[in-house]
Tab-separated table of C-alpha atoms and ligand atoms in Angstrom:
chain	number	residue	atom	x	y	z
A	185	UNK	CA	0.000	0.000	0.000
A	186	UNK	CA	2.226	2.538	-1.392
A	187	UNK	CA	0.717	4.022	-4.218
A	188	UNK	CA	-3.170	3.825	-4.001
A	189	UNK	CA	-5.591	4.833	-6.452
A	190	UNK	CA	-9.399	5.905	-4.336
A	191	UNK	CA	-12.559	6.634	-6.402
A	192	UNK	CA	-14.943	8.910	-5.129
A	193	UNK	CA	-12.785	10.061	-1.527
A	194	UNK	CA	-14.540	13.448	-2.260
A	195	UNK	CA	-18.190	11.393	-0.963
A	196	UNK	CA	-18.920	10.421	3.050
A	197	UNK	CA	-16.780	7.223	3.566
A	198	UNK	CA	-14.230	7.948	1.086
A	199	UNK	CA	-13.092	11.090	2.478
A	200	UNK	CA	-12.801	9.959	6.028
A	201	UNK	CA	-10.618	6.907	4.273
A	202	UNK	CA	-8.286	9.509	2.614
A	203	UNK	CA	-7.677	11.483	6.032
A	204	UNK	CA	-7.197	8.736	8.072
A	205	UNK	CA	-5.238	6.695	5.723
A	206	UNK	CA	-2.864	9.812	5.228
A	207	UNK	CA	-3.206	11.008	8.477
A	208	UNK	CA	-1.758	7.253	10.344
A	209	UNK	CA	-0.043	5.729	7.227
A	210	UNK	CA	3.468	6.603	6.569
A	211	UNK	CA	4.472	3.867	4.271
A	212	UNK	CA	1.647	5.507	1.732
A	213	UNK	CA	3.988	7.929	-1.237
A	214	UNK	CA	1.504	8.941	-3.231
A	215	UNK	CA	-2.893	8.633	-2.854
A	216	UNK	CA	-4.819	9.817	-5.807
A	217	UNK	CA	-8.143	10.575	-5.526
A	218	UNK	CA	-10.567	10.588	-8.415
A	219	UNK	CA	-14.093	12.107	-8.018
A	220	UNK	CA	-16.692	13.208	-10.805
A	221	UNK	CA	-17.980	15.522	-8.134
A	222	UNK	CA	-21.427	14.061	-8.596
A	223	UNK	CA	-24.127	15.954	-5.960
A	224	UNK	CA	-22.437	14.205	-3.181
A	225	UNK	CA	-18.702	14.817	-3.529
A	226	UNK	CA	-17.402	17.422	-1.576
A	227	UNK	CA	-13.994	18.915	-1.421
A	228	UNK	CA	-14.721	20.406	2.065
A	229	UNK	CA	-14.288	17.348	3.332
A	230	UNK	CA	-10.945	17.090	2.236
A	231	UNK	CA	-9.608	20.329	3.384
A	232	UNK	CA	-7.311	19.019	6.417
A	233	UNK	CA	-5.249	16.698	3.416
A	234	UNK	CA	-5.196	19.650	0.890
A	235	UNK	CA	-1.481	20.487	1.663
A	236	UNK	CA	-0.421	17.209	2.018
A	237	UNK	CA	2.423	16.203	-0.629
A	238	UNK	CA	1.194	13.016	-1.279
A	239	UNK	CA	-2.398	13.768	-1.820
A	240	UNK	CA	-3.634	14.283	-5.877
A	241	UNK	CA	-7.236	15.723	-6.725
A	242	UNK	CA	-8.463	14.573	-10.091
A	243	UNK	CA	-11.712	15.226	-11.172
A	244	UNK	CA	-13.301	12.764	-13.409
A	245	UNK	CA	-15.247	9.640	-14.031
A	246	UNK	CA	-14.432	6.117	-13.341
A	247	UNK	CA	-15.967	4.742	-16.343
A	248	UNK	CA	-13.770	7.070	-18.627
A	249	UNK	CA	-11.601	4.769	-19.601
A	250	UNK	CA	-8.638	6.734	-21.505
A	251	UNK	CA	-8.361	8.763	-18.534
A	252	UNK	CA	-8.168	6.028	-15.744
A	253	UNK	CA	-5.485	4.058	-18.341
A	254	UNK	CA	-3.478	7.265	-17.843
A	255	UNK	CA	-4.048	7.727	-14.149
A	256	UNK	CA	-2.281	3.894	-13.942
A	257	UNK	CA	0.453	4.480	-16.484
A	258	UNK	CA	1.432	8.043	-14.772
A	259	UNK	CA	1.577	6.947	-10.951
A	260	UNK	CA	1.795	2.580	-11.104
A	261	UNK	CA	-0.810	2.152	-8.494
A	262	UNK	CA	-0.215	-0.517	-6.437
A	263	UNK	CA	-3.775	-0.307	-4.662
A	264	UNK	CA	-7.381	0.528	-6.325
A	265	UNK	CA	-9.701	1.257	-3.301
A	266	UNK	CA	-12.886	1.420	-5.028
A	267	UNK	CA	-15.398	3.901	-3.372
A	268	UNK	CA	-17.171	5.939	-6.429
A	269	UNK	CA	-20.849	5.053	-6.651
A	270	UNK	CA	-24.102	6.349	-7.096
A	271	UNK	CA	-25.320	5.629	-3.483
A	272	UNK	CA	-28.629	6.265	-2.239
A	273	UNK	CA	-31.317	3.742	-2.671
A	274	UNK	CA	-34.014	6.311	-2.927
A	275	UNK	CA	-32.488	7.804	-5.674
A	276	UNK	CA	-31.359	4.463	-7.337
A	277	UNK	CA	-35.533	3.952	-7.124
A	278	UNK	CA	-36.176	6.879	-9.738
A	279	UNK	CA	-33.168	6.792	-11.924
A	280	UNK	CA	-31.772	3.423	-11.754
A	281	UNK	CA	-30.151	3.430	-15.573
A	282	UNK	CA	-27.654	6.126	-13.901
A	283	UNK	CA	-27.035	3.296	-10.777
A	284	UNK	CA	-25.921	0.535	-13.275
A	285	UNK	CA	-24.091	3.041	-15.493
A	286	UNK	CA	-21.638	4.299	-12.423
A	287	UNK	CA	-22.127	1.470	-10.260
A	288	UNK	CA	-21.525	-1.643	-13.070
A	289	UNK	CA	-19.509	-0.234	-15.806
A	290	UNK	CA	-17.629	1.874	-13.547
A	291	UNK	CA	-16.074	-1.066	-11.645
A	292	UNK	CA	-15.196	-2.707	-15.029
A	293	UNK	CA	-13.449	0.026	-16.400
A	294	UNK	CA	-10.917	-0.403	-13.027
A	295	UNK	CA	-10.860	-3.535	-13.236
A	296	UNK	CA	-10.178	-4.008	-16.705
A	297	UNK	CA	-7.293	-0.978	-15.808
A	298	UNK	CA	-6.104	-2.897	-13.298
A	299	UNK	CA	-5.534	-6.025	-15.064
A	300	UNK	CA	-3.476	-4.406	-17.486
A	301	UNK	CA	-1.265	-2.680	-15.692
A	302	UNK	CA	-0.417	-5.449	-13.232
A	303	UNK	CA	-0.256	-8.897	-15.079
A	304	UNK	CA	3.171	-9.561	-15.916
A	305	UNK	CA	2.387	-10.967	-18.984
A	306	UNK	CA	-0.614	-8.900	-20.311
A	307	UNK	CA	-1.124	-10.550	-24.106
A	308	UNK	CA	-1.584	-13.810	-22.562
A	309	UNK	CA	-5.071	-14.367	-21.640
A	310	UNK	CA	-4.030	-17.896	-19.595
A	311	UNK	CA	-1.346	-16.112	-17.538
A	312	UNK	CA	-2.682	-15.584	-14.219
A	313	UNK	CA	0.698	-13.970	-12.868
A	314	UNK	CA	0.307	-10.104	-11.439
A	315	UNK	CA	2.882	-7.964	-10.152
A	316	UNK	CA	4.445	-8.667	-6.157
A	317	UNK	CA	1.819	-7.099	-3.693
A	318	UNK	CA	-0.846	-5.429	-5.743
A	319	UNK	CA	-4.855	-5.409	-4.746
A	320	UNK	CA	-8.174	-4.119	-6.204
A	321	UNK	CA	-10.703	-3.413	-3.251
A	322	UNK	CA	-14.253	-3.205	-4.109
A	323	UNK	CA	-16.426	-1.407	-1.653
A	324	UNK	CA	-19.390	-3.184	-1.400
A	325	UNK	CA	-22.711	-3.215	0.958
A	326	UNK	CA	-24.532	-6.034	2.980
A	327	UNK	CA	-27.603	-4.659	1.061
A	328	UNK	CA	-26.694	-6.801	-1.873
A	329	UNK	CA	-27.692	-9.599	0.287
A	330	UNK	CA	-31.422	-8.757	0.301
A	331	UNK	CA	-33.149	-8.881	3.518
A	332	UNK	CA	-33.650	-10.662	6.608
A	333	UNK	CA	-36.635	-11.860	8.617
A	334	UNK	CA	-36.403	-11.176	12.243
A	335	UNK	CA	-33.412	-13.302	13.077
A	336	UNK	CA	-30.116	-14.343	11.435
A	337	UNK	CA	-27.155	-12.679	10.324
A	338	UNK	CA	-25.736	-12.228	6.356
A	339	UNK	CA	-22.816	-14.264	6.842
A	340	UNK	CA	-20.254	-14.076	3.296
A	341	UNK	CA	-21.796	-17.220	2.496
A	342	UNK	CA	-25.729	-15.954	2.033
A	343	UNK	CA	-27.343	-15.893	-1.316
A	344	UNK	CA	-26.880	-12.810	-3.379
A	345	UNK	CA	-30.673	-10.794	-3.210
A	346	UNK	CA	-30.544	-7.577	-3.868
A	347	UNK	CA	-34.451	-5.966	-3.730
A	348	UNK	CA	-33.379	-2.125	-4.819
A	349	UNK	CA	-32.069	-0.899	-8.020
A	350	UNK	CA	-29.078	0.152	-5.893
A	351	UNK	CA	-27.955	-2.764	-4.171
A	352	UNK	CA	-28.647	-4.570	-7.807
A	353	UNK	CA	-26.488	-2.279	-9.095
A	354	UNK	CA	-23.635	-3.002	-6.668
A	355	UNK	CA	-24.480	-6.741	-6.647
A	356	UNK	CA	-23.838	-6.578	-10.380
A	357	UNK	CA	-20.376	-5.172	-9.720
A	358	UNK	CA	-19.560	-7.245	-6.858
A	359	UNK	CA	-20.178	-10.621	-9.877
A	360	UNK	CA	-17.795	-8.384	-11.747
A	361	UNK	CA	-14.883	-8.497	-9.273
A	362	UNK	CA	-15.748	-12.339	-8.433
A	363	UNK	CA	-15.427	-12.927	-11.821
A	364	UNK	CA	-12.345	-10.881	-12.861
A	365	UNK	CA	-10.606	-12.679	-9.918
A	366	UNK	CA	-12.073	-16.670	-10.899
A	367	UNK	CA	-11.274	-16.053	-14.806
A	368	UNK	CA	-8.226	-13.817	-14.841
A	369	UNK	CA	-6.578	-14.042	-11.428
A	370	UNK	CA	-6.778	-10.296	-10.526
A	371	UNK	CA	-5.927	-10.172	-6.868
A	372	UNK	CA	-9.049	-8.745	-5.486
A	373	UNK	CA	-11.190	-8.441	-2.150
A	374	UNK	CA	-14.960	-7.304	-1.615
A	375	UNK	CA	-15.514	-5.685	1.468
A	376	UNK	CA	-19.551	-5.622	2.397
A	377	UNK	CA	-20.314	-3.556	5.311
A	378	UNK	CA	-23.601	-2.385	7.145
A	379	UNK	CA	-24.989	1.262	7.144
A	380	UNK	CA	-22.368	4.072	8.431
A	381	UNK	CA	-22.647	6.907	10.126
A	382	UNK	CA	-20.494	9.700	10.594
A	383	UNK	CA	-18.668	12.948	10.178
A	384	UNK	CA	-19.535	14.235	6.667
A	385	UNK	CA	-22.139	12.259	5.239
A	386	UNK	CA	-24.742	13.590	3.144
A	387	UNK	CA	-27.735	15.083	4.542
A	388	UNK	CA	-30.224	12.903	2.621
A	389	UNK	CA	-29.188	9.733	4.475
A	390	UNK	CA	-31.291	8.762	7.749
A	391	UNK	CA	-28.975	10.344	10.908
A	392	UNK	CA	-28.193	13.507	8.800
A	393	UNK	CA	-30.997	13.962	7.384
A	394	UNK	CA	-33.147	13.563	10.708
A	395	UNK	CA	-30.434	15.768	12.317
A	396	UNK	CA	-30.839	18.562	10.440
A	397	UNK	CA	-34.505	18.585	10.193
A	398	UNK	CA	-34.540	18.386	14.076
A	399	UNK	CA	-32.306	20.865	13.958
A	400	UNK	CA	-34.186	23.707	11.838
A	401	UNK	CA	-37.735	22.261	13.729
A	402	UNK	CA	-38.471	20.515	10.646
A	403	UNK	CA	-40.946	17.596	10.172
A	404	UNK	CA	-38.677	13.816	10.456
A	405	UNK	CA	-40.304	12.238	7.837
A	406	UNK	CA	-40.157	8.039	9.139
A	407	UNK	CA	-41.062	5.342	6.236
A	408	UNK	CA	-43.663	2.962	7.129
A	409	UNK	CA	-44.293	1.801	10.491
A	410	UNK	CA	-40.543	3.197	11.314
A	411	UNK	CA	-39.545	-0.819	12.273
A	412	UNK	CA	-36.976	-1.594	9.554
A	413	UNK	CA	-33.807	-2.387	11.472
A	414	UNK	CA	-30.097	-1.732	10.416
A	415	UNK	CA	-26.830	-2.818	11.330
A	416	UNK	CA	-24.877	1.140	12.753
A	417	UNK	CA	-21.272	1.132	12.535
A	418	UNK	CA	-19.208	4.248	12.678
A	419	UNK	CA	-16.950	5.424	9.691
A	420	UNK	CA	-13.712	4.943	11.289
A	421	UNK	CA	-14.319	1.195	12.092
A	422	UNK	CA	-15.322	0.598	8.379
A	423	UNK	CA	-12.149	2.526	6.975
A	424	UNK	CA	-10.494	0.515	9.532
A	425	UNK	CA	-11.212	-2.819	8.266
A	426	UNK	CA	-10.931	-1.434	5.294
A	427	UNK	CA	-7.459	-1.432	6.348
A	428	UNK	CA	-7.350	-4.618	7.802
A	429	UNK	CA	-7.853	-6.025	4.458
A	430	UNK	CA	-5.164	-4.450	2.059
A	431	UNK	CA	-3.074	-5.184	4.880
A	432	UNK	CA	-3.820	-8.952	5.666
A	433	UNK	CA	-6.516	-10.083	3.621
A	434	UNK	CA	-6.505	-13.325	1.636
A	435	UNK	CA	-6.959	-11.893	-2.001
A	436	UNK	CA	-10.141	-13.154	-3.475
A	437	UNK	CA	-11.785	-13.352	-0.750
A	438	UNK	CA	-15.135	-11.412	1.160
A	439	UNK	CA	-15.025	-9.762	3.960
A	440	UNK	CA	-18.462	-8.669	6.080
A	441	UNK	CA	-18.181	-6.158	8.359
A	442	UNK	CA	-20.664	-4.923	10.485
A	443	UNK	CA	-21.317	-3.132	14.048
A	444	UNK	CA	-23.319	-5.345	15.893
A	445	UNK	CA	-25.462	-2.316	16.945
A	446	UNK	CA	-28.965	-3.439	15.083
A	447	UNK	CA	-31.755	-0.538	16.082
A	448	UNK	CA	-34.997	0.563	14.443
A	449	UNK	CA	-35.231	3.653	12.603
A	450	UNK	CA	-37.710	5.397	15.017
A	451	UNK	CA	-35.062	4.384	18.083
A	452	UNK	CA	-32.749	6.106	15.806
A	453	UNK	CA	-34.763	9.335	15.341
A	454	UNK	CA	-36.389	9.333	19.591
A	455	UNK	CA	-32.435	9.331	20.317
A	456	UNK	CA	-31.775	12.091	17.812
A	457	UNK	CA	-34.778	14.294	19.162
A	458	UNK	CA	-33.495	13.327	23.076
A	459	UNK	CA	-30.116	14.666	22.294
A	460	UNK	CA	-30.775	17.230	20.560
A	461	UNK	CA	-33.939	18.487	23.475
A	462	UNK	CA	-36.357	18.357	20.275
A	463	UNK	CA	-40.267	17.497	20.933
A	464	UNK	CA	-41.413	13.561	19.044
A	465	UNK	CA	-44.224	15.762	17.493
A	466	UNK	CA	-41.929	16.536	14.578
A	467	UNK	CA	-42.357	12.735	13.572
A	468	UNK	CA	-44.539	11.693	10.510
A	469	UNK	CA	-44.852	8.518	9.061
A	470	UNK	CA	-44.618	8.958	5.589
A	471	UNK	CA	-45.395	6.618	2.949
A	472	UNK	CA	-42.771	3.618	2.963
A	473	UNK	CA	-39.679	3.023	0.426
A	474	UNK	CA	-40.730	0.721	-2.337
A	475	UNK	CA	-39.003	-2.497	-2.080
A	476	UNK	CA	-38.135	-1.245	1.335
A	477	UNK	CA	-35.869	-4.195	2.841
A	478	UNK	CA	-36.966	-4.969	6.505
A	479	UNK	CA	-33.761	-5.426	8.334
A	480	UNK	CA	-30.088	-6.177	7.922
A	481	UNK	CA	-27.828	-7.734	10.367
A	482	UNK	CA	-24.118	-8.261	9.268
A	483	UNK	CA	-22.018	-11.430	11.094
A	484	UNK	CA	-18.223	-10.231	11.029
A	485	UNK	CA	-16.605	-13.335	12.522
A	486	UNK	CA	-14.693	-13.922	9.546
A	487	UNK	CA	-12.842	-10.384	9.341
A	488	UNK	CA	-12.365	-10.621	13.416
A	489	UNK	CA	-11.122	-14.124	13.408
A	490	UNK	CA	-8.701	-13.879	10.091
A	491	UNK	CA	-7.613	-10.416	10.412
A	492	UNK	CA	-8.325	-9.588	13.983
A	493	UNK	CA	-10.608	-6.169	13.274
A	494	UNK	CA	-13.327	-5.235	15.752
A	495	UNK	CA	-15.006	-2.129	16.019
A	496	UNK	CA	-13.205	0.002	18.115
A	497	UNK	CA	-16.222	3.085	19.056
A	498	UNK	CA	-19.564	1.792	20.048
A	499	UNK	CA	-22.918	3.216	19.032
A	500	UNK	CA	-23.369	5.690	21.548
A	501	UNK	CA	-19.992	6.987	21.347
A	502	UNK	CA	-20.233	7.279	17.705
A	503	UNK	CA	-23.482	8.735	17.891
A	504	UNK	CA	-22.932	11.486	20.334
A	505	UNK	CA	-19.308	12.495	18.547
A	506	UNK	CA	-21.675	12.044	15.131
A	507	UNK	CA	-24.250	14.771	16.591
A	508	UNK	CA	-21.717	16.970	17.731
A	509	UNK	CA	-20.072	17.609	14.921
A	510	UNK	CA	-23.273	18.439	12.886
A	511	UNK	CA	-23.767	21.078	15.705
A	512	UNK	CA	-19.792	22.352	15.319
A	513	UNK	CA	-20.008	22.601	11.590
A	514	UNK	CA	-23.386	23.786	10.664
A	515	UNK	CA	-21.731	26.249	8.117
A	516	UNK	CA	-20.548	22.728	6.174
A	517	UNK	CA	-24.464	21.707	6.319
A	518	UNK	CA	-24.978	25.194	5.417
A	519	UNK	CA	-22.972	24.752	1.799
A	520	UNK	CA	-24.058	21.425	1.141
A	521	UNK	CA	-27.962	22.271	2.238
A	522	UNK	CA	-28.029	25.311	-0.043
A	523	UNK	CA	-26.058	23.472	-3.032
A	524	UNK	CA	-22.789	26.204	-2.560
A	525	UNK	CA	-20.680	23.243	-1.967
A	526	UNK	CA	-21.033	22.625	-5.925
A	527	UNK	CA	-18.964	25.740	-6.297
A	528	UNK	CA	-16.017	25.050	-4.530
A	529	UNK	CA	-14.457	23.463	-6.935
A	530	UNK	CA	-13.951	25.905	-9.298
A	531	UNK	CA	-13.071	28.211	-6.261
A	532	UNK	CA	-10.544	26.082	-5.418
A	533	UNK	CA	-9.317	24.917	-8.656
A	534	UNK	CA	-10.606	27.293	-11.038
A	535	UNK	CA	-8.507	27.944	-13.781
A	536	UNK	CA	-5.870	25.222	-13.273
B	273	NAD	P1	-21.340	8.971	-1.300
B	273	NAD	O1	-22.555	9.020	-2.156
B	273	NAD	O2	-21.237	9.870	-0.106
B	273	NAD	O3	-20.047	9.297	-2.206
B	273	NAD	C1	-19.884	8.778	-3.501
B	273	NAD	C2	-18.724	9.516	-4.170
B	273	NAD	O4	-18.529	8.925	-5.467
B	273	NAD	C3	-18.994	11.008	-4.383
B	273	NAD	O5	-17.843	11.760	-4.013
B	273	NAD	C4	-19.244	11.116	-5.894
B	273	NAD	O6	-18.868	12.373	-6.438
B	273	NAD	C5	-18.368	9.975	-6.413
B	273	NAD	N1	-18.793	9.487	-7.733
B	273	NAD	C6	-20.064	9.139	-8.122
B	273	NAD	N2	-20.042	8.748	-9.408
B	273	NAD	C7	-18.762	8.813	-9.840
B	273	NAD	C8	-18.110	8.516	-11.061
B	273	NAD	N3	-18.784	8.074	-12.128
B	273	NAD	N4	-16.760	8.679	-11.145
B	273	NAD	C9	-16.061	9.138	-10.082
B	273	NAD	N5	-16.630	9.454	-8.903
B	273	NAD	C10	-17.956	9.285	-8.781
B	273	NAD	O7	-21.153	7.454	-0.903
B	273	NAD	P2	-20.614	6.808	0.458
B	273	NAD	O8	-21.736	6.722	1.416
B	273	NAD	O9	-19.342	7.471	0.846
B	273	NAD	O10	-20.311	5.317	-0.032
B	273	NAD	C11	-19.057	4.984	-0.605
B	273	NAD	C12	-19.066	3.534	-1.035
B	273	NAD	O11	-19.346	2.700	0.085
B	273	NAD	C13	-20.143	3.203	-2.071
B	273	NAD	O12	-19.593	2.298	-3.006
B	273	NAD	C14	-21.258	2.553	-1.264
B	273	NAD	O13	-21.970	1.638	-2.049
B	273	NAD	C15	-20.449	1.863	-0.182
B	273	NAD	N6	-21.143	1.659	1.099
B	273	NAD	C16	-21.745	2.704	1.729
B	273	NAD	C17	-22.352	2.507	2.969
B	273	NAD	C18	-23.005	3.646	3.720
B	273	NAD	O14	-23.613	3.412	4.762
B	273	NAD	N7	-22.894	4.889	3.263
B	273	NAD	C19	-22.342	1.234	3.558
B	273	NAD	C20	-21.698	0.182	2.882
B	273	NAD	C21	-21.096	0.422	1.664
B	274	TYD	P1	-30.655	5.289	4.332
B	274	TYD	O1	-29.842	6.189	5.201
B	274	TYD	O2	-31.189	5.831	3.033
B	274	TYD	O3	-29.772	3.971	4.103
B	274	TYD	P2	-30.188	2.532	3.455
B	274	TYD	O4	-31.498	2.664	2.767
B	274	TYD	O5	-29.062	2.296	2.503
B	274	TYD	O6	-30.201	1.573	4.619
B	274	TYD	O7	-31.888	4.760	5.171
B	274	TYD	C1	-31.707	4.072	6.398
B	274	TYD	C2	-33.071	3.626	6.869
B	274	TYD	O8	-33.839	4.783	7.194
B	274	TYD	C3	-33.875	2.895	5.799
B	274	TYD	O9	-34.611	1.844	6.424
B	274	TYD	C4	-34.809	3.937	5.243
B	274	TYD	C5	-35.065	4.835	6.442
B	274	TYD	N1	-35.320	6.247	6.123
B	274	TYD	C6	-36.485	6.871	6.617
B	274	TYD	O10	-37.322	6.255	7.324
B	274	TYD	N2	-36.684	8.188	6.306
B	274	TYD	C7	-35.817	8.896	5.531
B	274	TYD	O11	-36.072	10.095	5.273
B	274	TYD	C8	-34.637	8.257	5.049
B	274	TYD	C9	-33.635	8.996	4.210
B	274	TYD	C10	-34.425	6.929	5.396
């Protein structure tokens, strides 16, 4: 892990990956970022790596594929962490051509990058050698494993069912990676983790969205009966097994990872309203999600057995220093709110 290429590190998980990754790694020379700057990449939340030597900006698209063959040949990645996706399920539910565009073809375009840069013998299509210590990481969800009833756990051996145009989207890649890997033998991992939360995630996911809606006194808008359960785990524990993986992991394998914090989505929003002193009359159940999956639950065994990761904040932790922050940056919900984060870029880079 020398030279890494990250897609999409200007979006929520990506950009806490970049500044922790740069922030405790010194054997990393050189980390390339490469964003299209959809709606939800920010450079703001890459200000505290700006000045950091090692850190490149590029702003493009992962499924253009004369620019990512460049991107290899000028800086000989050693490590793809792939992050860039169209991400929100509600979105994926009214434009789901753009979901299997990014989320599909995107992924092959690395791969197929990838491949060619690091076999040693690249014309040979039954060589299966790759350079010394090279890895692709696809960055994948539990939600490609469907749903579960009211008990059980997705362990990396459950059946692949994804119910949204999103998580079909990143199943679809996930096959892709599998496959690349089985046919080719591109040393790859898939890393599936349960819903995140923290520091610089979008407002139109559940705890920021609820936050700032409490916040400003605005109705919390709950789907259905508010029951749907989900697996929490903070950021830093998912960057951290994120890690774990290019680190230790056997290459080709899956690795879950998940928080062991399960809670419903109204215990979520009651414990945003308590914190933040806010009355439960700004609750309405709305209409539900379409497709809406009823609960996930993530078994991690295998990543804390084989590569010794376990979550290192716990929920409450994680969601008091998550609720704090909103309330010590609300000029970064500001910009993003009001769409002036879309301008930064050109601030920042305009005319370079
Ligand atoms: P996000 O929506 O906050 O960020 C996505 C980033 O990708 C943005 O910066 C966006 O500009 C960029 N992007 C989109 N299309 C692109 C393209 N064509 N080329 C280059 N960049 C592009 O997403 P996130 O919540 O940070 O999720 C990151 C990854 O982790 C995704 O692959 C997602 O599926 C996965 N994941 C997310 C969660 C979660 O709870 N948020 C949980 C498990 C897995
Ligand atoms: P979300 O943050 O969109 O993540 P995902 O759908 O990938 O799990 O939603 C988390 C849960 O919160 C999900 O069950 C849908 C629910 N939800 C609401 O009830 N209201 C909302 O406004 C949003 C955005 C989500």
């Amino acid at each position: 892990m020398k030279k890494l290429l990250v897609t999409g590190g200007a979006g929520f998980i990506g950009a806490n990956f970049i500044q922790k990754a740069l922030r405790e790694r010194s054997d990393i020379e050189r980390l390339v970022n490469l964003d299209l700057l959809t709606y939800a990449g920010n450079l703001e939340n890459l200000l505290p790596v700006r000045e950091d030597d090692r850190y490149t900006f590029v702003h493009g698209d992962v499924r253009d594929r004369a620019l990512v063959g460049a991107l290899f040949s000028r800086y000989d990645f050693d490590t793809v962490v792939h992050f860039a996706a169209e991400s929100h399920v509600d979105r994926s539910i009214v434009e789901p051509a753009l979901f299997l565009s990014t989320n599909v073809l995107g992924t092959q375009t690395l791969l197929d990058a990838a491949m060619a840069r690091w076999k040693t013998a690249p014309d040979d299509k039954y060589s299966r050698e790759y350079r010394e210590g090279v890895v692709y990481l696809q960055v994948s969800t539990d939600e490609v494993y469907g749903a579960l009833g009211e008990t059980g756990l997705f362990s990396e051996e459950s059946p692949i069912a994804p119910n949204s145009p999103y998580s079909a989207s990143k199943a679809g890649a996930d096959l892709m990676v599998r496959a690349y890997h089985m046919t080719y033998g591109l040393p790859v991992n898939i890393t599936r983790c349960s819903n995140n939360f923290g520091p610089y995630q979008f407002p139109e996911k559940l705890i920021p969205l609820m936050l700032h809606n409490a916040e400003a006194g605005r109705p919390l808008p709950v789907y259905g009966d508010g029951m749907q359960i989900r697996d929490w785990l903070h950021v830093s524990d998912h960057c951290a097994a994120i890690m774990a993986v290019l680190d230790r992991g056997v290459r080709g394998e899956v690795y879950n990872i998940g928080g062991g914090n399960e809670r419903a989505n109204i215990d979520i929003v009651r414990l945003i309203l308590k914190e933040l002193g806010k009355s439960e009359s700004l609750i309405r159940f709305v209409r539900d999600r379409p497709g809406h999956d009823r609960r996930y639950a993530i078994d991690s065994r295998k990543i804390t057995a084989e590569l010794g990761w376990t979550p290192a904040c716990s929920f409450e932790r994680g969601m008091r220093e998550t609720i704090a922050w909103y309330l010590d940056n609300p000029g970064w919900v500001q910009r993003v709110v009001s769409g002036e984060y879309m301008d930064y870029y050109s601030r920042m880079y305009g005319g370079k």
